[in-house]
Coordinates of C-alpha atoms (C1' of nucleotides) in Angstrom, one line a residue:
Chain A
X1 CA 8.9 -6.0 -8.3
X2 CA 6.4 -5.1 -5.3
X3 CA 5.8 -1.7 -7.4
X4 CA 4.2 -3.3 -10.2
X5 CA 0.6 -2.5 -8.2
X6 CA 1.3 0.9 -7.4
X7 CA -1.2 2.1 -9.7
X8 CA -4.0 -0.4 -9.5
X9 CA -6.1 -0.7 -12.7
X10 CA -3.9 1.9 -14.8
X11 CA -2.0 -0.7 -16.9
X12 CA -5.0 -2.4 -18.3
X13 CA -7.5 0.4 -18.8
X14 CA -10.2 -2.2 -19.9
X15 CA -10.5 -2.8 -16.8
X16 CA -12.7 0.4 -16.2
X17 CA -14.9 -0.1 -18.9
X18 CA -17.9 -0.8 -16.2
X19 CA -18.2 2.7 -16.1
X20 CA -21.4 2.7 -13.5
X21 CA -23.6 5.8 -14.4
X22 CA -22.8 9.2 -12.4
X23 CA -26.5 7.7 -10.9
X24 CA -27.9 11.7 -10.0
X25 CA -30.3 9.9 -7.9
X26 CA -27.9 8.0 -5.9
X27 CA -26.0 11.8 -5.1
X28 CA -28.6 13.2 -4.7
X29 CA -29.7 10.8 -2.1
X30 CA -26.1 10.6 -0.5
X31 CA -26.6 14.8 -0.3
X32 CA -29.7 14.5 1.6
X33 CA -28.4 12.2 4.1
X34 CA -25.3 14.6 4.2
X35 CA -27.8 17.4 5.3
X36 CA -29.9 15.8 7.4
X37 CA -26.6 15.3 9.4
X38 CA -25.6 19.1 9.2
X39 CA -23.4 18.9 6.4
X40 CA -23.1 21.9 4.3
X41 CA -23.9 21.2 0.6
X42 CA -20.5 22.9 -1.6
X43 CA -19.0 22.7 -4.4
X44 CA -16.5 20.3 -3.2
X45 CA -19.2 18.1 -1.6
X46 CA -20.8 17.5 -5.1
X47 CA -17.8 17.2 -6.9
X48 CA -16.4 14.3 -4.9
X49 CA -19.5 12.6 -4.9
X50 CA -19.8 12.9 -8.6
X51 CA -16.2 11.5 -8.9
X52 CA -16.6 8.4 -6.9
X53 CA -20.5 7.6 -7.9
X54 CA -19.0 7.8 -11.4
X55 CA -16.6 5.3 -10.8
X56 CA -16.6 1.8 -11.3
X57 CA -13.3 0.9 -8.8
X58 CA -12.6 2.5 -5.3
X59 CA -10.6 5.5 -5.4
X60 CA -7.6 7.3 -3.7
X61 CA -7.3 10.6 -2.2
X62 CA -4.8 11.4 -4.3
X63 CA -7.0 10.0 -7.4
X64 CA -9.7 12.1 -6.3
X65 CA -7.7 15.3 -6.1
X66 CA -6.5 14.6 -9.8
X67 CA -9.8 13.9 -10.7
X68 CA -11.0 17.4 -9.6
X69 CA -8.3 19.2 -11.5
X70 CA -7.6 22.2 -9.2
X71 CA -10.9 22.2 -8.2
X72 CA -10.0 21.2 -4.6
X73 CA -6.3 19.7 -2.6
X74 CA -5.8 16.6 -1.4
X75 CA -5.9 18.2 2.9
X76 CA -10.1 19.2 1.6
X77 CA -10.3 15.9 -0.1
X78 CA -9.0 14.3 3.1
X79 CA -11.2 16.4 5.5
X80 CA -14.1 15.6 3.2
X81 CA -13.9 11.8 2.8
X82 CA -13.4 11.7 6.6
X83 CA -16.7 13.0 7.0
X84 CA -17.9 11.2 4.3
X85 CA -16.9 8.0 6.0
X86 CA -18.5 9.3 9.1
X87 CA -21.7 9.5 7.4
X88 CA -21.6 6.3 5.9
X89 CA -22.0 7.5 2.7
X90 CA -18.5 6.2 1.4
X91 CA -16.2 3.0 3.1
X92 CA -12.9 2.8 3.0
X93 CA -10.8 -0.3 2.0
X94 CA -7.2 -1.5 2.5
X95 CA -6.2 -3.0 -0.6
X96 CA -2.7 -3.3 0.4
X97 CA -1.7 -0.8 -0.8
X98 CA 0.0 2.7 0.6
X99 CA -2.9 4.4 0.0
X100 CA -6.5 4.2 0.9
X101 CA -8.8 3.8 -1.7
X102 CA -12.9 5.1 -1.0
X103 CA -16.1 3.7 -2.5
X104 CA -19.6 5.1 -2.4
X105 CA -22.0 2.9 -0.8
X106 CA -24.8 2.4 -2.5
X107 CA -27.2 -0.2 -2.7
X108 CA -26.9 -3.5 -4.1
X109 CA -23.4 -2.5 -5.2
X110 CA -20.7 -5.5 -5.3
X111 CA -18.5 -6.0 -1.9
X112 CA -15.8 -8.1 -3.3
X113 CA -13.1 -7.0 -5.3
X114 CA -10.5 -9.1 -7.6
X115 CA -6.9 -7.4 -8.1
X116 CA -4.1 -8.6 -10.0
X117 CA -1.1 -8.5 -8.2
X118 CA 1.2 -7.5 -11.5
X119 CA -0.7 -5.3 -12.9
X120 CA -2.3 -3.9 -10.2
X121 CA -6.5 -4.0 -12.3
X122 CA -9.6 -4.1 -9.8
X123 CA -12.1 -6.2 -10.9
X124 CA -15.6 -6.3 -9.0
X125 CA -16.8 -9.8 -8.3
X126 CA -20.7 -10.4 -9.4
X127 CA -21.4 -12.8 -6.2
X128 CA -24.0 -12.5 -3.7
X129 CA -22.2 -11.9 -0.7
X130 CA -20.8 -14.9 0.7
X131 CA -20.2 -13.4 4.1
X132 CA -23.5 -12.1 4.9
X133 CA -24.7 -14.9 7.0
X134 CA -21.4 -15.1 8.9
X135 CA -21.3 -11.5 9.8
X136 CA -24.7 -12.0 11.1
X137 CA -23.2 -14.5 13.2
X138 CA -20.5 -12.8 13.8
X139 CA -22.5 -9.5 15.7
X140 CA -24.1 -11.9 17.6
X141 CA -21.7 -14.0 19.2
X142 CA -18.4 -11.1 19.6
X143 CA -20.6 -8.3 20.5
X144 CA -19.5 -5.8 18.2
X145 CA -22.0 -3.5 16.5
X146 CA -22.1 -1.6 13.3
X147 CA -20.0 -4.9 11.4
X148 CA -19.1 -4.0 8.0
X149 CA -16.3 -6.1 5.9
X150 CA -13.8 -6.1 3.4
X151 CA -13.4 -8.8 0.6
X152 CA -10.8 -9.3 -1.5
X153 CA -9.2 -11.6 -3.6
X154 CA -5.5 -11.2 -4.8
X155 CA -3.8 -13.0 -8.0
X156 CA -2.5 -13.4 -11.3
X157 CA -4.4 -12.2 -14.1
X158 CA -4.9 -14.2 -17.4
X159 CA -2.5 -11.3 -19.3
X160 CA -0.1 -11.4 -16.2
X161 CA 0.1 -14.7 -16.7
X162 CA 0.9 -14.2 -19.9
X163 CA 4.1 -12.4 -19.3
Chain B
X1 CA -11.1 10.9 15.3
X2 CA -10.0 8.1 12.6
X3 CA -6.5 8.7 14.5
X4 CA -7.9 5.8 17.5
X5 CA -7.2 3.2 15.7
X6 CA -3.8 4.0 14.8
X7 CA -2.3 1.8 17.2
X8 CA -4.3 -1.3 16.9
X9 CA -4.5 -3.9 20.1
X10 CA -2.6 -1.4 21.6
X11 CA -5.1 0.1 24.1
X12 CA -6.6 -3.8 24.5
X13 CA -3.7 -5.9 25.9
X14 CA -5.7 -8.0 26.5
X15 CA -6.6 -9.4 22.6
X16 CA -3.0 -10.5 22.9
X17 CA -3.7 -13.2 24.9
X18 CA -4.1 -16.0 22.6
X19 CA -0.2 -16.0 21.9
X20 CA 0.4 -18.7 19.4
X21 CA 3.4 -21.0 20.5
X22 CA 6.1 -19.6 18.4
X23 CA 6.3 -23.0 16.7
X24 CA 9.6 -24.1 16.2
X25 CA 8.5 -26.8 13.6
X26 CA 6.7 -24.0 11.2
X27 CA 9.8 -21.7 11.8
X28 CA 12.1 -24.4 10.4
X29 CA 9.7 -25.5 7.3
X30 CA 9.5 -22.2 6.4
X31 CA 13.5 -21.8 6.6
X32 CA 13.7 -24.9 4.2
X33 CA 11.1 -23.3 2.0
X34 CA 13.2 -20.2 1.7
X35 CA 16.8 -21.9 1.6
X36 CA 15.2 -24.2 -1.2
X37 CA 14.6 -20.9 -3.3
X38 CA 18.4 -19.7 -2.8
X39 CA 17.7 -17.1 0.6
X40 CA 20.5 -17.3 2.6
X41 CA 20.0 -18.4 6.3
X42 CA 20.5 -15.1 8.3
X43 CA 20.1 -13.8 11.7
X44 CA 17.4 -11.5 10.7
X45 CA 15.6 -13.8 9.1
X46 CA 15.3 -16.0 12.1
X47 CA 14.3 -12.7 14.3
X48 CA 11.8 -11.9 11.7
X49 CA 10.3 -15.2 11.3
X50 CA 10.4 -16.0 15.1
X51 CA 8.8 -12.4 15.8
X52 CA 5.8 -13.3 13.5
X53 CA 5.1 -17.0 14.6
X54 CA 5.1 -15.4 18.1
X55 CA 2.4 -13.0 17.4
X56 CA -1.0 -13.7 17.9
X57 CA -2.3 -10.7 15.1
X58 CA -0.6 -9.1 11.9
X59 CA 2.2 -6.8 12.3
X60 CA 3.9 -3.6 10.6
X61 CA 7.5 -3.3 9.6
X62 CA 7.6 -0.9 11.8
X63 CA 6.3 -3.2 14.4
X64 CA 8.4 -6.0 14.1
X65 CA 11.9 -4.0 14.0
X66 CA 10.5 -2.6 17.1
X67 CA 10.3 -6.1 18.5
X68 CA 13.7 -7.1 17.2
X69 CA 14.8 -4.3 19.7
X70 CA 18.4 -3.1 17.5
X71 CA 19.1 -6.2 15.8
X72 CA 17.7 -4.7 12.5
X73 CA 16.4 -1.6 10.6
X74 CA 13.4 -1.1 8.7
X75 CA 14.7 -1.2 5.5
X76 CA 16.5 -4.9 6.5
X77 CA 12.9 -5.7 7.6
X78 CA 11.0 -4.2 4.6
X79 CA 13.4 -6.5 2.4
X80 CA 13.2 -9.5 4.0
X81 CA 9.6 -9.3 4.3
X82 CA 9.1 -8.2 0.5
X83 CA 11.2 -12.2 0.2
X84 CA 9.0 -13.5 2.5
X85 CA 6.1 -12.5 1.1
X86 CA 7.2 -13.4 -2.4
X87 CA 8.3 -17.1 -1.0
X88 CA 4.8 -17.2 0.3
X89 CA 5.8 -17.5 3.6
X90 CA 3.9 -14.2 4.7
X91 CA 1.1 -12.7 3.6
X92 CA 0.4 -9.6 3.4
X93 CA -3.2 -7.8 5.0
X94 CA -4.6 -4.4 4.2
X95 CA -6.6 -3.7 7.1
X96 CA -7.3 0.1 6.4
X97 CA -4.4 1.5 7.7
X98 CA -1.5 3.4 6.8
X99 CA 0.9 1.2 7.4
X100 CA 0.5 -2.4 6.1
X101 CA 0.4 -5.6 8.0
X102 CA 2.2 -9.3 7.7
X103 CA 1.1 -12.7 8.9
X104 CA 2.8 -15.8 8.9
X105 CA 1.4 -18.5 6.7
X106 CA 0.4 -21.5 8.5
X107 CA -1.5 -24.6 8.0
X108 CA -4.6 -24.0 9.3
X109 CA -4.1 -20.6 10.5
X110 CA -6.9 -18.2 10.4
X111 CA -8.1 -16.0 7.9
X112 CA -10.3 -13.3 8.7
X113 CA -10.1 -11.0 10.9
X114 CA -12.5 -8.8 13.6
X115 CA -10.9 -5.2 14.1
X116 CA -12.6 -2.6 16.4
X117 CA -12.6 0.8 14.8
X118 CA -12.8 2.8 17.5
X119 CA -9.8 1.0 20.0
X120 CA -8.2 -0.7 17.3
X121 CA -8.2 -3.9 18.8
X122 CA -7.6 -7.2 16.0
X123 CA -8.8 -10.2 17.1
X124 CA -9.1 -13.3 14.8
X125 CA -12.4 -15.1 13.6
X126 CA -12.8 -18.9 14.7
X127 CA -14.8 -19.8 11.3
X128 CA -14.1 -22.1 8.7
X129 CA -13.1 -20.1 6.0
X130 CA -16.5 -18.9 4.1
X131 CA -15.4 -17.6 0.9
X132 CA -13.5 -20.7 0.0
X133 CA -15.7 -22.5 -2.2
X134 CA -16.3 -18.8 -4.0
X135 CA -12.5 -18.6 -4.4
X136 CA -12.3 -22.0 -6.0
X137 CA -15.7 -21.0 -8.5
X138 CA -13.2 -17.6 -9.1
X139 CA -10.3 -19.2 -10.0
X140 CA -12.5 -21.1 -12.8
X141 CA -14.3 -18.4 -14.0
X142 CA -11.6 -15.1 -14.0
X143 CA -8.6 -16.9 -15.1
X144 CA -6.7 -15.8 -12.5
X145 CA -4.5 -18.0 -10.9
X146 CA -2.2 -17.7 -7.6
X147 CA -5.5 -17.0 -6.1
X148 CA -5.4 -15.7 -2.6
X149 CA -8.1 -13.5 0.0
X150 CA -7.9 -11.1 2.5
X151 CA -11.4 -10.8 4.7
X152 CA -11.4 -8.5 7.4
X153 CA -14.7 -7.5 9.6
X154 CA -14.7 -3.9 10.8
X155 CA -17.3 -2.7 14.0
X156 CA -17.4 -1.6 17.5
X157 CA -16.3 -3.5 20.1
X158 CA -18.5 -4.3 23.4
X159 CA -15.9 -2.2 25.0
X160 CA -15.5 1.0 22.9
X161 CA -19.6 1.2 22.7
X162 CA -20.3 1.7 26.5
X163 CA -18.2 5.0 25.8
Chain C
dA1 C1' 35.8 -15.4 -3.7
dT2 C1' 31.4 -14.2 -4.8
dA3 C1' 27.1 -12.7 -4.5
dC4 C1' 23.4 -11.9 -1.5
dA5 C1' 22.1 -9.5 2.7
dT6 C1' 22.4 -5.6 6.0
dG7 C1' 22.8 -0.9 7.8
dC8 C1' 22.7 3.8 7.3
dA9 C1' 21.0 7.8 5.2
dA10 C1' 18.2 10.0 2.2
dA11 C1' 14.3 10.4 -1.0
dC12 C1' 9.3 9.6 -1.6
dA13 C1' 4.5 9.3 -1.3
dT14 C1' 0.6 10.0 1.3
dT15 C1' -1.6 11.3 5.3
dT16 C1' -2.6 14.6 8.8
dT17 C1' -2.6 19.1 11.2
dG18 C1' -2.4 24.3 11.8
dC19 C1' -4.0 28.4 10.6
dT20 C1' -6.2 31.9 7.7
dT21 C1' -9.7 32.9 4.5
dT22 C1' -13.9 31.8 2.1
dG23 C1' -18.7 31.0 1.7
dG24 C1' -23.1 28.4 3.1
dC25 C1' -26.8 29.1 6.0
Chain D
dG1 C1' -22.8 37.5 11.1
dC2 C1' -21.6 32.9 12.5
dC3 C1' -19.4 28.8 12.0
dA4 C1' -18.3 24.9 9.1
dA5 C1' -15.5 24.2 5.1
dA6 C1' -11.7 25.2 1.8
dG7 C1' -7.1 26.4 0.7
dC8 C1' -2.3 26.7 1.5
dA9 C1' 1.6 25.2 3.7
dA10 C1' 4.1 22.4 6.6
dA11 C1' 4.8 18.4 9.7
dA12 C1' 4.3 13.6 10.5
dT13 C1' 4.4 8.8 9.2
dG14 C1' 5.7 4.9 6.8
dT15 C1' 7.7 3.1 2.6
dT16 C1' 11.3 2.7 -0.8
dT17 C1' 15.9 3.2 -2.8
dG18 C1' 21.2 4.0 -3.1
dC19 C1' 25.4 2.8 -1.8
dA20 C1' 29.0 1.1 1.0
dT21 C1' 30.0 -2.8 4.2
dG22 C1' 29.4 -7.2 6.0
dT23 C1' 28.6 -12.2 5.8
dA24 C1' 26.7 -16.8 4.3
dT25 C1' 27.8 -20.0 0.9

DNA sequence: ATACATGCAAACATTTTGCTTTGGC
DNA sequence: GCCAAAGCAAAATGTTTGCATGTAT
């Protein structure tokens, strides 16, 4: 059924092994922007940061909170991704899903993501963007500023497949 | 707050404009399409269908049993568009909000979408579809299979900046 | 007649808000 | 000390399921 992709990535945990770096350089970097926008630097602060630089797929709130082990509840994790959002520091994605998952921007990282629709495993997608140019266009012609996007590409996986 | 673009087109009327014919021609291929896998023919199933051919953006469950004003529930809805969407007659979009959204399946519909963050407002995007040669190079390389995309451009609208 | 589809109601998961307390500055 | 942030609890929202009834075939 539909519920097969509740949990996106927990069936095939192979699918993490791109475990990025906790990249101290990139928080610290995401801290000092936090700051320079009046953000007060806590323990929660670091430890969501740390969780999502660490890793390698975008993340729900409620995979955040779990993440933290009582070191924080999902209202603070809200509140704190909100503002994280606001800051630019992480974007949000869709991914059909109930929940919103969050990933840290950070330079040169991948835009495009490739999810199985059985098994629910996100995959990033090693292509330059293929939007870039179009967005470009995009600002100019509609008017709208600050243009971000969301890519992503749904299907069966080779194991799925399988099955 | 994030809570403005809970309604989206809502507070823009006027991005409904482009109202698609509701197309009797696709309403009755997809019918065949669905009879053909064993669904029976049913008068929520023609509301449903007829409600999303009509609609010029993506709508919620909760949307479209609004539209069919009594003549269905959610739950009726959420099942018959959990069918559709397995008969491939719908697809189903992300789009970053709580609730998910459905679009009919057309030949040369459109594929990505321009949402204002601040008013909500989803209008489509005019372009050939960009990632389509990427998704073809995908398919080869991944394995997957069943591949399908979901692009979706998020900024602020000509409108929602004067404010 | 049989199974699929619907409606109603209830359970669930996740987000969102209110309010009090904590802790960074 | 002041005010943003965290914690706790509860409300809100939208999805999902169970079960009895209806209805297309």
């Amino acid at each position: 059924m539909a519920t097969t992709c509740q949990h996106p990535g927990h069936k095939h945990p192979e699918h993490r092994r791109r475990q990025a770096a906790p990249d101290p350089a990139a928080i610290e970097d995401a801290v000092a922007r936090l700051r320079a926008r009046g953000l007060r630097r806590t323990r929660l602060l670091d430890a969501v940061l740390c969780c999502l630089a660490a890793s390698p797929r975008p993340l729900t709130i409620g995979e955040i909170t779990t993440a933290l082990d009582g070191a924080g509840d999902p209202a603070s994790v809200y509140r704190m991704i909100e503002r994280l959002v606001q800051a630019a520091v992480v974007r949000r994605l869709g991914l059909q899903e109930r929940a919103l998952y969050y990933q840290m921007i950070l330079p040169g990282h991948h835009c495009a993501w490739l999810i199985c629709q059985h098994c629910g495993a996100i995959g990033e997608i090693d292509a330059g963007c293929p939007v870039a140019e179009l967005e470009h266009h995009l600002a100019a012609q509609s008017g709208y500023s600050d243009l971000q996007h969301e890519l992503t590409f749904y299907g069966t996986c080779p194991e799925c497949r399988k099955t």
